[in-house]
PDB file of C-alpha atoms in Angstrom:
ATOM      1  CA  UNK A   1     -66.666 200.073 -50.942  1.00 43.00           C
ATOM      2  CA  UNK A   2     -67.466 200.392 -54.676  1.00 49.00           C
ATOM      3  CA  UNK A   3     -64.955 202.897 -55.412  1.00 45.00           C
ATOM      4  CA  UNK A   4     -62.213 201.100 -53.351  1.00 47.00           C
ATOM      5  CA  UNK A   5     -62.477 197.775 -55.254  1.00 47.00           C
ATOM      6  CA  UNK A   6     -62.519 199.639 -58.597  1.00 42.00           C
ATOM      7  CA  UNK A   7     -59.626 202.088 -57.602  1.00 44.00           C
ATOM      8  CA  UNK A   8     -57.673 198.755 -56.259  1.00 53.00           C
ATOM      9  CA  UNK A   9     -58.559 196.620 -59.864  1.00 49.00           C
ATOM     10  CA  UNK A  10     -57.131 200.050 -61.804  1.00 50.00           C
ATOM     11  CA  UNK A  11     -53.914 199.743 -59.631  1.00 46.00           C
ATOM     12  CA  UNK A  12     -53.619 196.184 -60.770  1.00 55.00           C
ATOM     13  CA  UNK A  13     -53.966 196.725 -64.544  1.00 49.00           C
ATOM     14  CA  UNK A  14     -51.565 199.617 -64.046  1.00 53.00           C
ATOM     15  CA  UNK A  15     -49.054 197.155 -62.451  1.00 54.00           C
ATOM     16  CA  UNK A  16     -49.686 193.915 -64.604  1.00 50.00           C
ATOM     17  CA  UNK A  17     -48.888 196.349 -67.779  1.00 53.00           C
ATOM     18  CA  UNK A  18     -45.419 198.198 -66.246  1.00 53.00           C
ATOM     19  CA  UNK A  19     -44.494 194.607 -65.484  1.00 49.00           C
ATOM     20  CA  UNK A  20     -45.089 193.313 -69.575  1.00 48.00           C
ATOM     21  CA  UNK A  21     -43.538 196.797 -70.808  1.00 48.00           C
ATOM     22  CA  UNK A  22     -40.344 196.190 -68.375  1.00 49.00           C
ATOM     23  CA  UNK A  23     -40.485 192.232 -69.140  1.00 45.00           C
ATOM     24  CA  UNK A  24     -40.868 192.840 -72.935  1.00 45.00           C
ATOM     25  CA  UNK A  25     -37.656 194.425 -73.612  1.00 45.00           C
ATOM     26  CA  UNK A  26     -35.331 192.138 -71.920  1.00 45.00           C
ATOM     27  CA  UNK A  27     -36.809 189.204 -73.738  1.00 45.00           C
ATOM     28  CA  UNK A  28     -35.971 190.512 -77.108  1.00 47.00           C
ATOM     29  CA  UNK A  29     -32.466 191.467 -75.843  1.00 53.00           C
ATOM     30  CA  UNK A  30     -32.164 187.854 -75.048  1.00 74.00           C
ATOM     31  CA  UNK A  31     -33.268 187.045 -78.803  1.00 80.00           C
ATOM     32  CA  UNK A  32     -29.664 186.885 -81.032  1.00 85.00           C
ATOM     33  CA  UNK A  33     -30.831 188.672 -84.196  1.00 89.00           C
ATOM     34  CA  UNK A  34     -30.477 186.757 -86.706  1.00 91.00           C
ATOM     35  CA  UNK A  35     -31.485 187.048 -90.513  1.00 92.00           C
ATOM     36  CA  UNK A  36     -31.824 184.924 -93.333  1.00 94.00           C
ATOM     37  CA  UNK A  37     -33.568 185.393 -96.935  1.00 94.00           C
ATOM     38  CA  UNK A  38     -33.727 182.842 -99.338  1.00 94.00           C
ATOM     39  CA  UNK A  39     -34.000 183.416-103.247  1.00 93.00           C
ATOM     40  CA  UNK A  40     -33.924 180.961-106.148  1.00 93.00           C
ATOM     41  CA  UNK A  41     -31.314 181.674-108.810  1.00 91.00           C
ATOM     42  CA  UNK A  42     -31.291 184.177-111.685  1.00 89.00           C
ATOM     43  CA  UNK A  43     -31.909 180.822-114.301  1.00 87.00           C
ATOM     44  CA  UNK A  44     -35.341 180.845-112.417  1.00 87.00           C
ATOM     45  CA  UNK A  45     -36.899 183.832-112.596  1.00 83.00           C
ATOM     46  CA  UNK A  46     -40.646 182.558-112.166  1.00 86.00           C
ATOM     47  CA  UNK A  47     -40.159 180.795-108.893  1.00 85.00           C
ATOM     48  CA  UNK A  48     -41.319 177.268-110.567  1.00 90.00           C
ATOM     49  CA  UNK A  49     -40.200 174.144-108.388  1.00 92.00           C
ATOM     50  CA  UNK A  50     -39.777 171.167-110.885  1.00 91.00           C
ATOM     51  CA  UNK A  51     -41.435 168.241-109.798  1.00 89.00           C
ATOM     52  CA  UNK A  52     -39.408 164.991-109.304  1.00 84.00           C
ATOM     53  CA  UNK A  53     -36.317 167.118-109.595  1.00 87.00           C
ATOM     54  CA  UNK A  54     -33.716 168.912-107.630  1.00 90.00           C
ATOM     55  CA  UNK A  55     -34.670 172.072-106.936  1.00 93.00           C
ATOM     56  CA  UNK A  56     -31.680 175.037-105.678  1.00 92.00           C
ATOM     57  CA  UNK A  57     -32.547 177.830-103.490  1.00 94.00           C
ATOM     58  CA  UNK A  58     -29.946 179.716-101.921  1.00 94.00           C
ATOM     59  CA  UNK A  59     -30.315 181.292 -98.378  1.00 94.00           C
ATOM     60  CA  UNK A  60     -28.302 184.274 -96.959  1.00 94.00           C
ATOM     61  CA  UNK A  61     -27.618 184.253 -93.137  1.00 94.00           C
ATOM     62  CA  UNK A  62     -26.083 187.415 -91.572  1.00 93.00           C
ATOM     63  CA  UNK A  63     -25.719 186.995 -88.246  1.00 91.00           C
ATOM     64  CA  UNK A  64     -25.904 190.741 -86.093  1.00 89.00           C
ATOM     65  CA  UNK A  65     -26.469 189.414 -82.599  1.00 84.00           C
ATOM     66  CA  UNK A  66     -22.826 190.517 -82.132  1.00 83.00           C
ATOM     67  CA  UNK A  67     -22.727 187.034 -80.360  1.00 84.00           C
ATOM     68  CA  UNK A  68     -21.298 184.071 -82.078  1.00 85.00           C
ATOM     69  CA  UNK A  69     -23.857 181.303 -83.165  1.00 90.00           C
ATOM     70  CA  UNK A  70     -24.248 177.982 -84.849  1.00 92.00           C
ATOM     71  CA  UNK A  71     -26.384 176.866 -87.619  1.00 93.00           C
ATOM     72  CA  UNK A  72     -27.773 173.746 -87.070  1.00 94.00           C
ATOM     73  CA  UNK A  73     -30.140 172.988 -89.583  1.00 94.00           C
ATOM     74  CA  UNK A  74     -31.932 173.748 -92.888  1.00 95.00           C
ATOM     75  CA  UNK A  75     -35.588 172.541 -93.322  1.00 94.00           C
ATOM     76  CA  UNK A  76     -38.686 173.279 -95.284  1.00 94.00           C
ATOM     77  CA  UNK A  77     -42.299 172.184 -96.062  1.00 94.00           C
ATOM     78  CA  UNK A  78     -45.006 172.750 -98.749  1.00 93.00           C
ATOM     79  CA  UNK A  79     -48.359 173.455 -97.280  1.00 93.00           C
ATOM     80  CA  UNK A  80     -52.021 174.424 -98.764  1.00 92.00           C
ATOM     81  CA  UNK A  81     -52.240 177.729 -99.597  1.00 90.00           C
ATOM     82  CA  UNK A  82     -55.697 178.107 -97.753  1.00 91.00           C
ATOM     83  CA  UNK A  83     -55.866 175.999 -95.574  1.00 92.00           C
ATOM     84  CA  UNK A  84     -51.581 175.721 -94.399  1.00 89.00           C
ATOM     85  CA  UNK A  85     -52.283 171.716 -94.280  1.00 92.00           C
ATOM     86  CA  UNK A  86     -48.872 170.367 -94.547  1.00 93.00           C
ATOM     87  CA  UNK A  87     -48.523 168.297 -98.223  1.00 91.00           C
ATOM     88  CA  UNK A  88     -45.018 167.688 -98.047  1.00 91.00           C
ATOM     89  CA  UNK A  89     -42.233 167.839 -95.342  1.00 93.00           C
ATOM     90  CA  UNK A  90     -38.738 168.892 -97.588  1.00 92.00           C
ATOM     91  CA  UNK A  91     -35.856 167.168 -96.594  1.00 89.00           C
ATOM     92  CA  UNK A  92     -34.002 168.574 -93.417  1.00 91.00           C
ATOM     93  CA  UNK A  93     -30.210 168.867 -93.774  1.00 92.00           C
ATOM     94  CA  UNK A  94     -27.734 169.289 -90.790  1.00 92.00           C
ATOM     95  CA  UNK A  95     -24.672 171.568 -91.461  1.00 91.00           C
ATOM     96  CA  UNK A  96     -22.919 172.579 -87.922  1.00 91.00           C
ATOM     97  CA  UNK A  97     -21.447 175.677 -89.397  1.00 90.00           C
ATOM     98  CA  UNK A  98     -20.830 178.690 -87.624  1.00 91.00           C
ATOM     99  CA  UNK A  99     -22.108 182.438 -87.610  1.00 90.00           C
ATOM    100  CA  UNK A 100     -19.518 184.565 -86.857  1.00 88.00           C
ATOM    101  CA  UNK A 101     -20.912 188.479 -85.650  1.00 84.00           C
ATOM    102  CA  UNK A 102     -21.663 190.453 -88.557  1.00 83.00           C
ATOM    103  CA  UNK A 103     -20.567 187.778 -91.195  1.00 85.00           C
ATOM    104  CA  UNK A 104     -23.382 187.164 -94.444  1.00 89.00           C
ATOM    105  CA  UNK A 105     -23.204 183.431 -95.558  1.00 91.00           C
ATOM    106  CA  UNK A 106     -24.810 182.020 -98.620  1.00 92.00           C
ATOM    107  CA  UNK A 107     -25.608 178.333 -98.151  1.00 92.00           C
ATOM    108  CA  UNK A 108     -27.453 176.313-101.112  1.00 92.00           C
ATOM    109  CA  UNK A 109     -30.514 173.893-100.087  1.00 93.00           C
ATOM    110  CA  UNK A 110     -31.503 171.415-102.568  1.00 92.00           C
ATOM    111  CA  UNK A 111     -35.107 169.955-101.937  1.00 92.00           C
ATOM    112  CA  UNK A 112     -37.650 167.835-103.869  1.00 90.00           C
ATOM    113  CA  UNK A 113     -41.124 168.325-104.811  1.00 87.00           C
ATOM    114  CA  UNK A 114     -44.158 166.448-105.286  1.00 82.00           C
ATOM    115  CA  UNK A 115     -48.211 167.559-105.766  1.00 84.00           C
ATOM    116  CA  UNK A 116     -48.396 169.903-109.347  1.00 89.00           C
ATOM    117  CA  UNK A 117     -50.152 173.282-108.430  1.00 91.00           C
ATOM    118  CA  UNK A 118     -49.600 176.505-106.526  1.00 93.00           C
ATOM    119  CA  UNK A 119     -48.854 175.557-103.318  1.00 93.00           C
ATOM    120  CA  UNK A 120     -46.994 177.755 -99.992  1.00 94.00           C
ATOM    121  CA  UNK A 121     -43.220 176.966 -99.523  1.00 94.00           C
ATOM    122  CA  UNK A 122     -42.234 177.257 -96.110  1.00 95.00           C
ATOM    123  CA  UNK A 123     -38.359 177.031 -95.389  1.00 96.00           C
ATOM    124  CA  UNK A 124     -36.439 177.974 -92.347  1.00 95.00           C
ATOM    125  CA  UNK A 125     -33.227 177.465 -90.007  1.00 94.00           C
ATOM    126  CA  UNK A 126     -32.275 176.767 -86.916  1.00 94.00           C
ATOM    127  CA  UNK A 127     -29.380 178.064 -84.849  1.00 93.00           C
ATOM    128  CA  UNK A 128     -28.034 177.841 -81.364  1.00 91.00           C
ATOM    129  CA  UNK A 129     -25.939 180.340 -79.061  1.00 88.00           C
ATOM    130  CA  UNK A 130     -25.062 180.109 -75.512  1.00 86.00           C
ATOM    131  CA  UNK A 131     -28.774 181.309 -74.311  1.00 84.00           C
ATOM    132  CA  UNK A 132     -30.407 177.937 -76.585  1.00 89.00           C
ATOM    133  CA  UNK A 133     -31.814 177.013 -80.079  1.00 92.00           C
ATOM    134  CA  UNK A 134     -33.812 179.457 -81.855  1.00 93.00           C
ATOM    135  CA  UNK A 135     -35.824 179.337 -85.111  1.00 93.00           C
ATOM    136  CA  UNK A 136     -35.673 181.950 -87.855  1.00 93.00           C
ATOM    137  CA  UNK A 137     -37.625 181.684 -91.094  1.00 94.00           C
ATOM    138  CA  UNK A 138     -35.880 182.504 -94.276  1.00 94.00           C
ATOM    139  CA  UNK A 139     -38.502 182.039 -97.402  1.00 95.00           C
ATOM    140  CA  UNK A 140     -42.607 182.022 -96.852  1.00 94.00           C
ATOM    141  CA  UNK A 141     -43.846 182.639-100.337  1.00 93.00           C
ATOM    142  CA  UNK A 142     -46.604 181.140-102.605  1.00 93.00           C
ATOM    143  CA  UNK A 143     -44.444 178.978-105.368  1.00 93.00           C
ATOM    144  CA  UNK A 144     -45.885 177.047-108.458  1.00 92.00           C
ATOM    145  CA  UNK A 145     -44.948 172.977-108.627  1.00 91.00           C
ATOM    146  CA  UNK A 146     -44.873 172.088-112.913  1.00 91.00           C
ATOM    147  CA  UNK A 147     -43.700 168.822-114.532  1.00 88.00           C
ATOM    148  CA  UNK A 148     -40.641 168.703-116.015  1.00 81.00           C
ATOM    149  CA  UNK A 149     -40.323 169.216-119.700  1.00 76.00           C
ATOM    150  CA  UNK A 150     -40.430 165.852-121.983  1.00 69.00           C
ATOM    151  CA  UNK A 151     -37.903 165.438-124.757  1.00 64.00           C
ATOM    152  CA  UNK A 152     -37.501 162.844-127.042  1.00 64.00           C
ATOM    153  CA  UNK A 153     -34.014 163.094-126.166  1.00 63.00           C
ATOM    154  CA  UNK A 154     -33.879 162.267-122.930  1.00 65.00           C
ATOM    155  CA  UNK A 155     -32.143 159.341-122.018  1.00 71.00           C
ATOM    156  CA  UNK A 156     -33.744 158.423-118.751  1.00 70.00           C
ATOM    157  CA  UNK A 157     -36.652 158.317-120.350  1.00 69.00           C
ATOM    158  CA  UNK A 158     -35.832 156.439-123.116  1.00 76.00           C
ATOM    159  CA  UNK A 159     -33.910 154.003-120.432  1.00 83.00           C
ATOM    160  CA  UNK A 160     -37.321 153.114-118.729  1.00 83.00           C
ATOM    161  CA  UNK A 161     -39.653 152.939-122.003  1.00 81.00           C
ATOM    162  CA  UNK A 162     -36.786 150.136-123.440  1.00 89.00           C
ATOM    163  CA  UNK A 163     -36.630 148.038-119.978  1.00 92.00           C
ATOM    164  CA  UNK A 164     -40.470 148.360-119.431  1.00 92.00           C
ATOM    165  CA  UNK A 165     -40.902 147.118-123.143  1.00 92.00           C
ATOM    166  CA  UNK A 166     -38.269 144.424-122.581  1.00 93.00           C
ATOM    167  CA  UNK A 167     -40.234 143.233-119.397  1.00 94.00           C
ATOM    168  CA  UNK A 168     -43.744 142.913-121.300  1.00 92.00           C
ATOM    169  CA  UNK A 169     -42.037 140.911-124.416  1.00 92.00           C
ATOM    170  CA  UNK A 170     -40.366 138.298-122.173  1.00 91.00           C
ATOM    171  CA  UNK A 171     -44.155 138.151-120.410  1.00 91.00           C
ATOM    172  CA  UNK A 172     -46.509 138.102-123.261  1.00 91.00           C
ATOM    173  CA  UNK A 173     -43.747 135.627-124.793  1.00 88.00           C
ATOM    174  CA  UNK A 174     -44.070 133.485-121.560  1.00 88.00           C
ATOM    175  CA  UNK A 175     -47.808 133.129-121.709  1.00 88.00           C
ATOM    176  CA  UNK A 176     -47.406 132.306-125.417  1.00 84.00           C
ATOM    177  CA  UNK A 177     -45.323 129.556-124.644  1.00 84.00           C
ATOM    178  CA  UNK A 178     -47.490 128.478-121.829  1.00 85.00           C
ATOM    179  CA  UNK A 179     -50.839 128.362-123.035  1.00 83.00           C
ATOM    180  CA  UNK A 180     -50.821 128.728-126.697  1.00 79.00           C
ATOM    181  CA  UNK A 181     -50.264 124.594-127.730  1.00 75.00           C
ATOM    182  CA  UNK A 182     -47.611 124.149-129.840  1.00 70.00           C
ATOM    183  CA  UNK A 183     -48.134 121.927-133.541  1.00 70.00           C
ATOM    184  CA  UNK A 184     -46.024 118.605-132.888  1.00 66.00           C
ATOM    185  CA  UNK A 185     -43.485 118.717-136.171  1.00 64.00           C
ATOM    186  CA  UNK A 186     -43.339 115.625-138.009  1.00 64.00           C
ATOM    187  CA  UNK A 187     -39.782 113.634-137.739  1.00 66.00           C
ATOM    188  CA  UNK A 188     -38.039 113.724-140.769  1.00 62.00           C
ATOM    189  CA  UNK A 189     -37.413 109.984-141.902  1.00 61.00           C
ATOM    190  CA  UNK A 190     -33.951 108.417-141.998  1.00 60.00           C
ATOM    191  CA  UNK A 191     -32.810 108.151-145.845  1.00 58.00           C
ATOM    192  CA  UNK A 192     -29.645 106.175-146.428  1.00 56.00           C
ATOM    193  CA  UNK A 193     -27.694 107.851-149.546  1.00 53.00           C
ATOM    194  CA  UNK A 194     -27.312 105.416-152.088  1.00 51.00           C
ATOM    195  CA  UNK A 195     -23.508 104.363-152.910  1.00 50.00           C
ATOM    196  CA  UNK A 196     -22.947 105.721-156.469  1.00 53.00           C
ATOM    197  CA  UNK A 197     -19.941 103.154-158.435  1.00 51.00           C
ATOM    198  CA  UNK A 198     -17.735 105.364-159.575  1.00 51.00           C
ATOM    199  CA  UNK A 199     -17.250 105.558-163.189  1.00 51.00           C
ATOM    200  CA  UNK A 200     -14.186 104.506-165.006  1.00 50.00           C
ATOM    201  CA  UNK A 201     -12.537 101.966-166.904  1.00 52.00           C
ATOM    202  CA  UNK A 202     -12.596  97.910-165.572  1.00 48.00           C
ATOM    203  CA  UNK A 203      -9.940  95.812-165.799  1.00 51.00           C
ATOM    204  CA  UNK A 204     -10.947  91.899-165.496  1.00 49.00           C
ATOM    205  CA  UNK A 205      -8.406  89.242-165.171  1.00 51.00           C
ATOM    206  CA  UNK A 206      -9.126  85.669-164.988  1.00 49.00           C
ATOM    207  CA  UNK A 207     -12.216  84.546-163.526  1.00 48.00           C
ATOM    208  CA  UNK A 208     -12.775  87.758-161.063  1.00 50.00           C
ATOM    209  CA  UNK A 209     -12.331  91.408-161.650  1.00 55.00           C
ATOM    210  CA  UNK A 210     -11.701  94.754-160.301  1.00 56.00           C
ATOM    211  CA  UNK A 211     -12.248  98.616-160.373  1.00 58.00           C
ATOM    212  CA  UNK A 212      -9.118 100.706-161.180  1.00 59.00           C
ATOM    213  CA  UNK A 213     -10.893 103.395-159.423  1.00 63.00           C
ATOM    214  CA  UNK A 214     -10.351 101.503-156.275  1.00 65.00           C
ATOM    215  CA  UNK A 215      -6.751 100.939-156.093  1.00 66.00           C
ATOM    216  CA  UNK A 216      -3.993 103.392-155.422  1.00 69.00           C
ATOM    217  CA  UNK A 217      -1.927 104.755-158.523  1.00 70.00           C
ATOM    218  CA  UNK A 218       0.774 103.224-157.306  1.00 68.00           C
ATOM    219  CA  UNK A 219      -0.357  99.798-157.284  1.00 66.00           C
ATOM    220  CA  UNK A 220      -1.330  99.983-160.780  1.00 66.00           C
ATOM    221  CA  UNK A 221       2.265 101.507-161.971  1.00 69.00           C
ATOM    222  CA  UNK A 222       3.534  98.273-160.584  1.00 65.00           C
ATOM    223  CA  UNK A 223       0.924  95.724-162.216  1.00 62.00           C
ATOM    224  CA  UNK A 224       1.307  97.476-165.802  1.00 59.00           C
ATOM    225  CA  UNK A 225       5.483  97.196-165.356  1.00 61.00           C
ATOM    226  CA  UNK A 226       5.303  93.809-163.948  1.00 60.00           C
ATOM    227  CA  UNK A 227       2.884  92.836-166.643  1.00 56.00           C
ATOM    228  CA  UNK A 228       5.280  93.990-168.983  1.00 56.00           C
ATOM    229  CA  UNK A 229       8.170  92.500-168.598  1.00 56.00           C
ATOM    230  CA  UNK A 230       6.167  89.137-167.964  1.00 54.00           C
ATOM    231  CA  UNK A 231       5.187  89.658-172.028  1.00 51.00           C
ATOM    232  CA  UNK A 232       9.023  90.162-172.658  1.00 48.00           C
ATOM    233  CA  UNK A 233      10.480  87.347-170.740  1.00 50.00           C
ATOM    234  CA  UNK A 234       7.474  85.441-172.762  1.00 49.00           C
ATOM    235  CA  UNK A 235       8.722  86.500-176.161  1.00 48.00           C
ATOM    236  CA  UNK A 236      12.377  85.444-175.383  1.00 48.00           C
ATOM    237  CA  UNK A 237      11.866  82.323-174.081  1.00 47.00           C
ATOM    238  CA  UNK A 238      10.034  81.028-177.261  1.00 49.00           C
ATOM    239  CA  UNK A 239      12.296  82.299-179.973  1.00 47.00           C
ATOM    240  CA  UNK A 240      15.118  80.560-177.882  1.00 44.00           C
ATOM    241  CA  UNK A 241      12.658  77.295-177.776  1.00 50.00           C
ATOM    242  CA  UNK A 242      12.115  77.904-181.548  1.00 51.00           C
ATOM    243  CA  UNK A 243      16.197  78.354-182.083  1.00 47.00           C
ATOM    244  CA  UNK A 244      16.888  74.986-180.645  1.00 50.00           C
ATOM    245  CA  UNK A 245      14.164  72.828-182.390  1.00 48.00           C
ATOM    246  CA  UNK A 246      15.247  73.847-185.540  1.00 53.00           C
ATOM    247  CA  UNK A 247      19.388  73.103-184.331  1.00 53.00           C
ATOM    248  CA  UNK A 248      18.186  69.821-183.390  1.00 53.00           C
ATOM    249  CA  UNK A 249      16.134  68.944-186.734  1.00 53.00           C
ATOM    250  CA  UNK A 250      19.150  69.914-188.375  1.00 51.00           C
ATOM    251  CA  UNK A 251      21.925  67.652-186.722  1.00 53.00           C
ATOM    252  CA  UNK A 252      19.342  64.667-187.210  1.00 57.00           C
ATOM    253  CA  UNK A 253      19.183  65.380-191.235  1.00 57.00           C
ATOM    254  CA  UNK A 254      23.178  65.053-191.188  1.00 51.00           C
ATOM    255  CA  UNK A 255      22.680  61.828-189.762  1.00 51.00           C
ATOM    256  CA  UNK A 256      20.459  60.488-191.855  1.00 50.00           C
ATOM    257  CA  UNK A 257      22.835  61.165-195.058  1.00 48.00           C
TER     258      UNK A 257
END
C-alpha cells in the first residue's frame, strides 16, 4: 500500500509540472513584447532631479510584439531606497498614441520632485492590444533629489523677497498706526495780515483828501487837465474885469472936466 500511494503522489508531481512547462509558454506568447528605457539628457550627466523644478527624462518604446498596440499612459513614483515606501507619486500623463510593430518612439516625461536625498525613481508605461492592458517598466534606478542653485539674479526670487517685504511694511506700519498714540499737533492760530498804505504822494483838496495811489491813471489825467484850464479861464476872466474898471474910471474923469 506504501509503495502505491508514493508511486501515485510521483505521478502527480510528474503531471502538475508537464502541465506548468506546457502552460508556461503560451502565457508568454500571449505577452506583446514590449520595451521601453528611459534616460535623462546629455545636459545631465549625474542623474540629479532638481527639486521644485521640471525635471526631462526621455523614454524609448519599441514595440516587437509584431502586433499593433497603444500607449496609454506614462507614470512614475519616488520610493525609499530601503525600505520601497512610496514618498512621492509623479504625475501620470495620458497620451493615446500608438505602437506600430517594430517602430522605436522617443516620448519626453516631465515630472516634479520633492524630499532632498538619494531616493529610488520608479517610472513606467502602460499599453493596451487586443488581448488587454499590460504594464512595462522603463527606468528603476537610484537618483539623487538637490536644491536648485540660488543666484542673486534670479528674478523669481527677487519677485517673492520684494512682495514678502512689501507685505511686512504695510503690517508693522498698521500696528504702528494702531497702537503707537499719536502727539495731538497744536493748531496754528489765525493771523490777519495787516493792510500796509501804500506809499506815495497825497493830494488834499478842501476839507477831505485822497491817495493818488488809489485812483486809476486815467482819472488823474483828467483832474490835472480839468484843473488846468479852470486856472486859465481864471486868469482871463480877471484881466477882462481889470480892462473894464479902468474903461469905466476913465469915461467918468471926461465927465468931470
Amino acid at each position: 500500500m506504501r509503495v502505491g500511494t508514493v508511486f501515485s503522489a510521483a505521478l502527480s508531481l510528474a503531471a502538475f509540472t508537464l502541465a506548468l512547462a506546457s502552460e508556461s509558454p503560451n502565457e508568454q506568447e500571449s505577452v506583446p513584447e514590449v520595451l521601453a528605457t528611459a534616460a535623462f539628457p546629455e545636459t545631465n550627466a549625474f542623474s540629479h532631479v532638481v527639486n521644485g523644478e521640471k525635471n526631462a527624462i526621455t523614454i524609448t518604446v519599441e514595440n516587437k510584439s509584431g502586433r499593433n498596440a497603444t500607449l496609454l499612459s506614462i507614470g512614475g513614483a519616488l520610493l525609499h531606497p530601503d525600505t520601497n515606501a512610496v514618498l512621492k507619486n509623479l504625475t501620470s500623463l495620458k497620451y493615446g498614441i500608438p505602437l506600430l510593430a517594430d517602430l522605436k518612439l522617443q516620448i519626453p516625461y516631465t515630472f516634479y520632485s520633492e524630499y532632498p536625498g538619494d531616493h529610488r525613481l520608479n517610472i513606467w508605461l502602460e499599453h493596451s492590444t487586443e488581448d488587454g492592458t499590460y504594464k512595462v517598466e522603463a527606468y528603476d534606478s537610484i537618483v539623487t533629489v538637490v536644491d536648485p542653485e540660488l543666484s542673486i539674479f534670479d528674478l523669481k526670487l527677487l519677485s517673492t523677497y520684494a512682495i514678502v517685504a512689501a507685505i511686512l511694511g504695510g503690517l508693522v506700519y498698521l500696528a504702528y498706526a494702531t497702537f503707537v498714540p499719536q502727539s495731538k499737533k497744536p493748531r496754528a492760530k489765525k493771523t490777519t495780515a495787516a493792510v500796509s498804505a501804500p506809499v506815495g504822494s497825497v493830494t488834499a483838496t478842501g476839507a477831505g483828501g485822497y491817495q493818488e495811489e488809489w485812483i486809476p491813471e486815467h482819472h488823474l489825467r483828467k483832474s490835472k487837465s480839468s484843473k488846468k484850464q479852470g486856472a486859465l479861464s481864471g486868469t482871463s476872466a480877471d484881466e477882462l474885469s481889470g480892462a473894464e474898471a479902468s474903461g469905466t474910471e476913465g469915461k467918468r474923469r471926461k465927465a468931470k472936466k
